[in-house]
Amino acid sequence: MELAETDLKQADRESGHVILQDVFGIHVSSWRDLDWAQRHCRELEAKGYETWVNRVEIDGALWHRVLVGRYQSLEAAMQGRPSVLDSLGMDHALIYRLQAESMAVR
């Protein structure tokens, strides 16, 4: 897996401009080790999910959050969450918004 910007930079082919866009994802796991987070992503991708890893620092420790989906709005993520929870056998999951200037591992 390679580093990618989570803002989903979209090139406007006609003007050549880059449009920065916030995205939302459903948080399904957290790992201290990037390799384990990427392994979990591969398992989820094999089941048909779009996944990504968001690096965050919490109390001085680096964590790698595995998120499912790239929703364009909070409402869309909330609508998609029940089916993700059901298919993964989970009873709850937070939704995170990644701002255009943040970075993630993909």
mmCIF file of C-alpha atoms in Angstrom:
data_model
loop_
_atom_site.group_PDB
_atom_site.id
_atom_site.type_symbol
_atom_site.label_atom_id
_atom_site.label_comp_id
_atom_site.label_asym_id
_atom_site.label_seq_id
_atom_site.Cartn_x
_atom_site.Cartn_y
_atom_site.Cartn_z
ATOM 1 C CA MET A 1 0.000 0.000 0.000
ATOM 2 C CA GLU A 2 1.200 3.506 -0.684
ATOM 3 C CA LEU A 3 0.785 6.909 0.911
ATOM 4 C CA ALA A 4 -2.134 8.873 -0.494
ATOM 5 C CA GLU A 5 -3.850 12.122 0.403
ATOM 6 C CA THR A 6 -7.227 11.478 1.976
ATOM 7 C CA ASP A 7 -8.736 14.641 0.643
ATOM 8 C CA LEU A 8 -9.438 12.852 -2.644
ATOM 9 C CA LYS A 9 -7.818 15.557 -4.736
ATOM 10 C CA GLN A 10 -9.827 15.670 -7.904
ATOM 11 C CA ALA A 11 -8.338 17.220 -10.999
ATOM 12 C CA ASP A 12 -10.713 19.319 -13.054
ATOM 13 C CA ARG A 13 -9.668 18.042 -16.488
ATOM 14 C CA GLU A 14 -10.911 21.105 -18.339
ATOM 15 C CA SER A 15 -9.263 23.780 -16.193
ATOM 16 C CA GLY A 16 -6.393 21.801 -14.683
ATOM 17 C CA HIS A 17 -7.383 22.975 -11.202
ATOM 18 C CA VAL A 18 -7.331 20.674 -8.180
ATOM 19 C CA ILE A 19 -10.442 20.622 -6.021
ATOM 20 C CA LEU A 20 -9.936 19.661 -2.366
ATOM 21 C CA GLN A 21 -12.784 17.711 -0.859
ATOM 22 C CA ASP A 22 -13.493 16.432 2.660
ATOM 23 C CA VAL A 23 -14.494 12.773 2.920
ATOM 24 C CA PHE A 24 -16.088 10.602 5.587
ATOM 25 C CA GLY A 25 -15.233 7.038 6.557
ATOM 26 C CA ILE A 26 -16.533 4.403 8.960
ATOM 27 C CA HIS A 27 -13.917 3.509 11.590
ATOM 28 C CA VAL A 28 -13.692 -0.285 11.912
ATOM 29 C CA SER A 29 -10.374 -0.836 13.738
ATOM 30 C CA SER A 30 -7.250 0.831 15.132
ATOM 31 C CA TRP A 31 -3.697 -0.494 15.157
ATOM 32 C CA ARG A 32 -0.399 0.743 16.566
ATOM 33 C CA ASP A 33 1.450 -1.143 13.824
ATOM 34 C CA LEU A 34 0.969 0.058 10.230
ATOM 35 C CA ASP A 35 1.567 -3.436 8.817
ATOM 36 C CA TRP A 36 -1.347 -4.824 10.838
ATOM 37 C CA ALA A 37 -3.594 -1.965 9.743
ATOM 38 C CA GLN A 38 -2.698 -2.586 6.104
ATOM 39 C CA ARG A 39 -3.289 -6.315 6.573
ATOM 40 C CA HIS A 40 -6.769 -5.580 7.902
ATOM 41 C CA CYS A 41 -7.374 -3.324 4.888
ATOM 42 C CA ARG A 42 -6.446 -6.139 2.516
ATOM 43 C CA GLU A 43 -8.844 -8.504 4.303
ATOM 44 C CA LEU A 44 -11.662 -5.958 3.995
ATOM 45 C CA GLU A 45 -10.811 -5.207 0.359
ATOM 46 C CA ALA A 46 -11.065 -8.934 -0.391
ATOM 47 C CA LYS A 47 -14.655 -8.653 0.879
ATOM 48 C CA GLY A 48 -15.330 -5.773 -1.502
ATOM 49 C CA TYR A 49 -14.820 -2.767 0.772
ATOM 50 C CA GLU A 50 -12.938 0.376 -0.134
ATOM 51 C CA THR A 51 -10.514 0.980 2.741
ATOM 52 C CA TRP A 52 -7.969 3.478 3.906
ATOM 53 C CA VAL A 53 -5.774 4.126 6.912
ATOM 54 C CA ASN A 54 -5.767 7.411 8.779
ATOM 55 C CA ARG A 55 -2.750 8.117 11.006
ATOM 56 C CA VAL A 56 -3.557 9.971 14.215
ATOM 57 C CA GLU A 57 -1.602 10.851 17.331
ATOM 58 C CA ILE A 58 -3.444 10.197 20.583
ATOM 59 C CA ASP A 59 -1.762 11.010 23.900
ATOM 60 C CA GLY A 60 1.619 11.032 22.189
ATOM 61 C CA ALA A 61 1.140 7.617 20.542
ATOM 62 C CA LEU A 62 0.727 7.053 16.805
ATOM 63 C CA TRP A 63 -2.344 5.029 15.816
ATOM 64 C CA HIS A 64 -3.509 3.793 12.412
ATOM 65 C CA ARG A 65 -7.282 3.863 12.011
ATOM 66 C CA VAL A 66 -8.785 1.565 9.404
ATOM 67 C CA LEU A 67 -11.769 3.206 7.755
ATOM 68 C CA VAL A 68 -14.268 1.825 5.281
ATOM 69 C CA GLY A 69 -15.817 3.855 2.487
ATOM 70 C CA ARG A 70 -15.197 7.310 1.078
ATOM 71 C CA TYR A 71 -18.485 9.075 1.648
ATOM 72 C CA GLN A 72 -19.000 12.601 0.349
ATOM 73 C CA SER A 73 -21.222 13.619 3.289
ATOM 74 C CA LEU A 74 -21.904 12.689 6.882
ATOM 75 C CA GLU A 75 -25.433 11.734 5.913
ATOM 76 C CA ALA A 76 -24.190 9.284 3.271
ATOM 77 C CA ALA A 77 -21.804 7.702 5.777
ATOM 78 C CA MET A 78 -24.602 7.379 8.336
ATOM 79 C CA GLN A 79 -26.793 5.680 5.728
ATOM 80 C CA GLY A 80 -23.988 3.259 4.811
ATOM 81 C CA ARG A 81 -22.976 2.434 8.383
ATOM 82 C CA PRO A 82 -25.758 -0.105 9.251
ATOM 83 C CA SER A 83 -24.881 -2.426 6.366
ATOM 84 C CA VAL A 84 -21.143 -2.208 7.171
ATOM 85 C CA LEU A 85 -21.805 -2.994 10.843
ATOM 86 C CA ASP A 86 -24.060 -5.898 9.938
ATOM 87 C CA SER A 87 -21.714 -7.471 7.411
ATOM 88 C CA LEU A 88 -18.661 -7.110 9.704
ATOM 89 C CA GLY A 89 -20.496 -8.324 12.815
ATOM 90 C CA MET A 90 -19.942 -5.062 14.675
ATOM 91 C CA ASP A 91 -22.388 -3.288 16.949
ATOM 92 C CA HIS A 92 -21.013 0.252 16.635
ATOM 93 C CA ALA A 93 -18.526 2.330 14.662
ATOM 94 C CA LEU A 94 -17.685 6.002 14.651
ATOM 95 C CA ILE A 95 -17.666 8.089 11.506
ATOM 96 C CA TYR A 96 -14.676 10.355 10.917
ATOM 97 C CA ARG A 97 -14.334 13.304 8.600
ATOM 98 C CA LEU A 98 -10.967 13.773 7.002
ATOM 99 C CA GLN A 99 -10.242 17.318 6.056
ATOM 100 C CA ALA A 100 -8.590 18.242 2.802
ATOM 101 C CA GLU A 101 -5.230 19.023 4.402
ATOM 102 C CA SER A 102 -4.932 15.729 6.323
ATOM 103 C CA MET A 103 -2.919 12.734 5.129
ATOM 104 C CA ALA A 104 -3.583 9.019 5.274
ATOM 105 C CA VAL A 105 -2.032 5.767 4.246
ATOM 106 C CA ARG A 106 -3.788 3.830 1.551
#
